[in-house]
């Protein structure tokens, strides 16, 4: 169900529970700033989610409230995950949905990393 990205952070969302280890995930990366894991409903041969450890509802919330070091650490983590999975040479797509119209379903910032095949146009015309 799409969410309202302007609402306060809810620490009972599924990604907060994954961060706390209450729900299992197939983690592929973690550092002080982020964790990455396989999406449970992959839309491409490689479909990973990268989430910050901090409590941010969306990209908008993160870019507004996170300290510069946390932003840099998270962005570097996304790049590292892409490199570690061999996505750079052929290309990959990043997607961060913000709010209901974009289809955001979990009220915790997450970046989708898609790759492993040609992905086609971004949006249908």
XYZ file of N, CA and C in Angstrom, residues 41-120:
240
model
N 10.837 -10.002 -3.900
C 10.071 -10.164 -5.139
C 10.867 -9.510 -6.274
N 11.985 -10.126 -6.682
C 12.878 -9.475 -7.650
C 12.216 -9.187 -8.991
N 12.552 -8.008 -9.531
C 12.034 -7.563 -10.819
C 13.096 -7.611 -11.916
N 14.293 -8.091 -11.576
C 15.405 -8.234 -12.514
C 16.309 -9.326 -11.956
N 17.223 -9.870 -12.791
C 18.124 -10.904 -12.273
C 18.884 -10.470 -11.010
N 19.276 -9.215 -10.955
C 19.834 -8.648 -9.727
C 18.862 -7.559 -9.274
N 18.327 -7.729 -8.082
C 17.427 -6.731 -7.498
C 17.724 -6.686 -6.007
N 18.458 -5.660 -5.631
C 18.880 -5.480 -4.253
C 18.261 -4.214 -3.684
N 18.080 -4.196 -2.392
C 17.623 -3.008 -1.688
C 18.757 -2.542 -0.795
N 19.000 -1.239 -0.788
C 19.980 -0.644 0.103
C 19.220 0.347 0.975
N 19.376 0.186 2.286
C 18.661 1.056 3.220
C 19.650 1.678 4.210
N 19.400 2.919 4.593
C 20.255 3.520 5.619
C 19.894 2.946 6.990
N 20.846 2.981 7.888
C 20.584 2.525 9.255
C 19.738 3.540 10.019
N 19.756 4.783 9.607
C 19.004 5.830 10.299
C 17.526 5.814 9.967
N 16.714 6.456 10.807
C 15.253 6.463 10.655
C 14.753 7.542 9.705
N 14.783 7.253 8.428
C 14.342 8.215 7.415
C 13.208 7.605 6.607
N 12.137 8.366 6.424
C 10.953 7.896 5.712
C 11.217 7.754 4.219
N 11.960 8.709 3.651
C 12.109 8.758 2.194
C 13.399 9.491 1.835
N 13.677 9.535 0.525
C 14.836 10.295 0.048
C 14.707 11.759 0.454
N 13.508 12.288 0.359
C 13.284 13.679 0.733
C 13.615 13.905 2.207
N 13.128 13.057 3.071
C 13.392 13.142 4.509
C 14.897 13.025 4.783
N 15.534 12.069 4.149
C 16.966 11.828 4.318
C 17.787 13.034 3.870
N 17.481 13.562 2.698
C 18.258 14.688 2.169
C 18.061 15.951 3.001
N 16.933 16.059 3.673
C 16.646 17.218 4.516
C 17.269 17.101 5.906
N 17.227 15.908 6.510
C 17.587 15.780 7.921
C 18.915 15.091 8.227
N 19.398 14.250 7.333
C 20.614 13.486 7.645
C 21.850 14.380 7.628
N 22.783 14.139 8.539
C 24.051 14.865 8.496
C 24.838 14.506 7.230
N 25.694 15.420 6.796
C 26.456 15.220 5.550
C 27.229 13.912 5.549
N 27.839 13.547 6.673
C 28.611 12.303 6.729
C 27.750 11.073 6.526
N 26.535 11.112 7.041
C 25.615 9.988 6.871
C 25.152 9.883 5.416
N 24.898 11.026 4.800
C 24.515 11.029 3.383
C 25.651 10.458 2.543
N 26.872 10.934 2.772
C 28.018 10.433 2.013
C 28.211 8.939 2.241
N 28.096 8.489 3.476
C 28.266 7.070 3.771
C 27.239 6.208 3.075
N 25.984 6.675 3.042
C 24.930 5.907 2.389
C 25.134 5.865 0.882
N 25.410 7.005 0.283
C 25.618 7.045 -1.176
C 26.804 6.159 -1.562
N 27.862 6.196 -0.788
C 29.021 5.329 -1.063
C 28.653 3.857 -0.916
N 27.812 3.537 0.054
C 27.377 2.153 0.229
C 26.604 1.667 -0.996
N 25.726 2.510 -1.538
C 24.978 2.132 -2.741
C 25.951 1.828 -3.881
N 26.927 2.702 -4.089
C 27.922 2.466 -5.135
C 28.723 1.204 -4.900
N 29.089 0.970 -3.669
C 29.875 -0.227 -3.332
C 29.101 -1.502 -3.630
N 27.824 -1.517 -3.278
C 26.982 -2.687 -3.548
C 26.904 -2.936 -5.057
N 26.723 -1.888 -5.842
C 26.676 -2.043 -7.305
C 27.993 -2.607 -7.827
N 29.118 -2.071 -7.359
C 30.423 -2.576 -7.802
C 30.637 -4.017 -7.368
N 30.303 -4.323 -6.110
C 30.494 -5.684 -5.589
C 29.692 -6.724 -6.366
N 28.609 -6.305 -6.978
C 27.760 -7.235 -7.727
C 27.980 -7.167 -9.236
N 29.072 -6.508 -9.642
C 29.447 -6.484 -11.053
C 28.484 -5.752 -11.953
N 27.784 -4.761 -11.432
C 26.750 -4.091 -12.219
C 27.242 -2.901 -13.028
N 28.415 -2.385 -12.725
C 28.832 -1.120 -13.317
C 29.112 -1.245 -14.811
N 29.829 -2.274 -15.230
C 30.246 -2.385 -16.638
C 29.047 -2.443 -17.589
N 28.076 -3.271 -17.285
C 26.915 -3.411 -18.173
C 25.871 -2.328 -17.929
N 25.851 -1.812 -16.722
C 24.879 -0.786 -16.359
C 23.841 -1.301 -15.388
N 23.297 -0.366 -14.650
C 22.272 -0.706 -13.664
C 21.363 0.493 -13.461
N 20.282 0.250 -12.757
C 19.319 1.311 -12.472
C 19.170 1.449 -10.961
N 19.100 2.708 -10.521
C 18.768 3.041 -9.142
C 17.351 3.582 -9.132
N 16.589 3.210 -8.120
C 15.232 3.721 -7.997
C 14.924 3.956 -6.529
N 14.511 5.163 -6.200
C 14.047 5.489 -4.857
C 12.682 6.151 -4.996
N 11.637 5.433 -4.660
C 10.288 5.974 -4.723
C 10.040 6.861 -3.512
N 9.351 7.984 -3.722
C 9.011 8.893 -2.630
C 7.511 9.141 -2.674
N 6.787 8.584 -1.712
C 5.367 8.837 -1.579
C 4.468 7.974 -2.446
N 3.192 8.195 -2.238
C 2.156 7.380 -2.862
C 2.133 7.399 -4.372
N 2.229 8.567 -4.997
C 2.170 8.631 -6.460
C 3.334 7.882 -7.110
N 4.448 7.790 -6.409
C 5.611 7.072 -6.946
C 5.563 5.587 -6.611
N 4.658 5.184 -5.736
C 4.527 3.769 -5.391
C 5.351 3.335 -4.192
N 5.800 4.268 -3.355
C 6.554 3.868 -2.164
C 5.645 3.046 -1.262
N 6.113 1.864 -0.883
C 5.291 0.956 -0.085
C 5.792 0.771 1.341
N 7.059 1.097 1.596
C 7.613 0.982 2.943
C 8.126 2.354 3.357
N 7.724 2.792 4.534
C 8.069 4.135 5.007
C 9.456 4.168 5.662
N 10.425 3.636 4.946
C 11.846 3.722 5.321
C 12.581 3.891 3.999
N 13.437 4.910 3.914
C 14.183 5.123 2.670
C 14.815 3.823 2.217
N 14.639 3.510 0.958
C 15.312 2.360 0.355
C 15.558 2.654 -1.108
N 16.711 2.226 -1.556
C 17.091 2.374 -2.954
C 17.101 0.983 -3.567
N 16.373 0.838 -4.662
C 16.399 -0.410 -5.423
C 17.580 -0.340 -6.389
N 18.333 -1.412 -6.480
C 19.407 -1.570 -7.461
C 18.971 -2.701 -8.392
N 18.784 -2.391 -9.668
C 18.373 -3.382 -10.662
C 19.500 -3.590 -11.660
N 19.715 -4.809 -12.082
C 20.711 -5.074 -13.111
C 20.673 -6.526 -13.550
N 21.662 -6.878 -14.358
C 21.783 -8.254 -14.820
C 21.097 -8.540 -16.140
N 20.470 -7.526 -16.736
C 19.824 -7.653 -18.044
C 19.531 -6.253 -18.554
N 19.284 -6.097 -19.869
C 18.828 -4.787 -20.352
C 17.492 -4.452 -19.680
N 17.380 -3.250 -19.193
C 16.218 -2.869 -18.394
C 15.147 -2.105 -19.153
N 15.447 -1.676 -20.369
C 14.443 -0.989 -21.158
C 14.228 0.441 -20.701
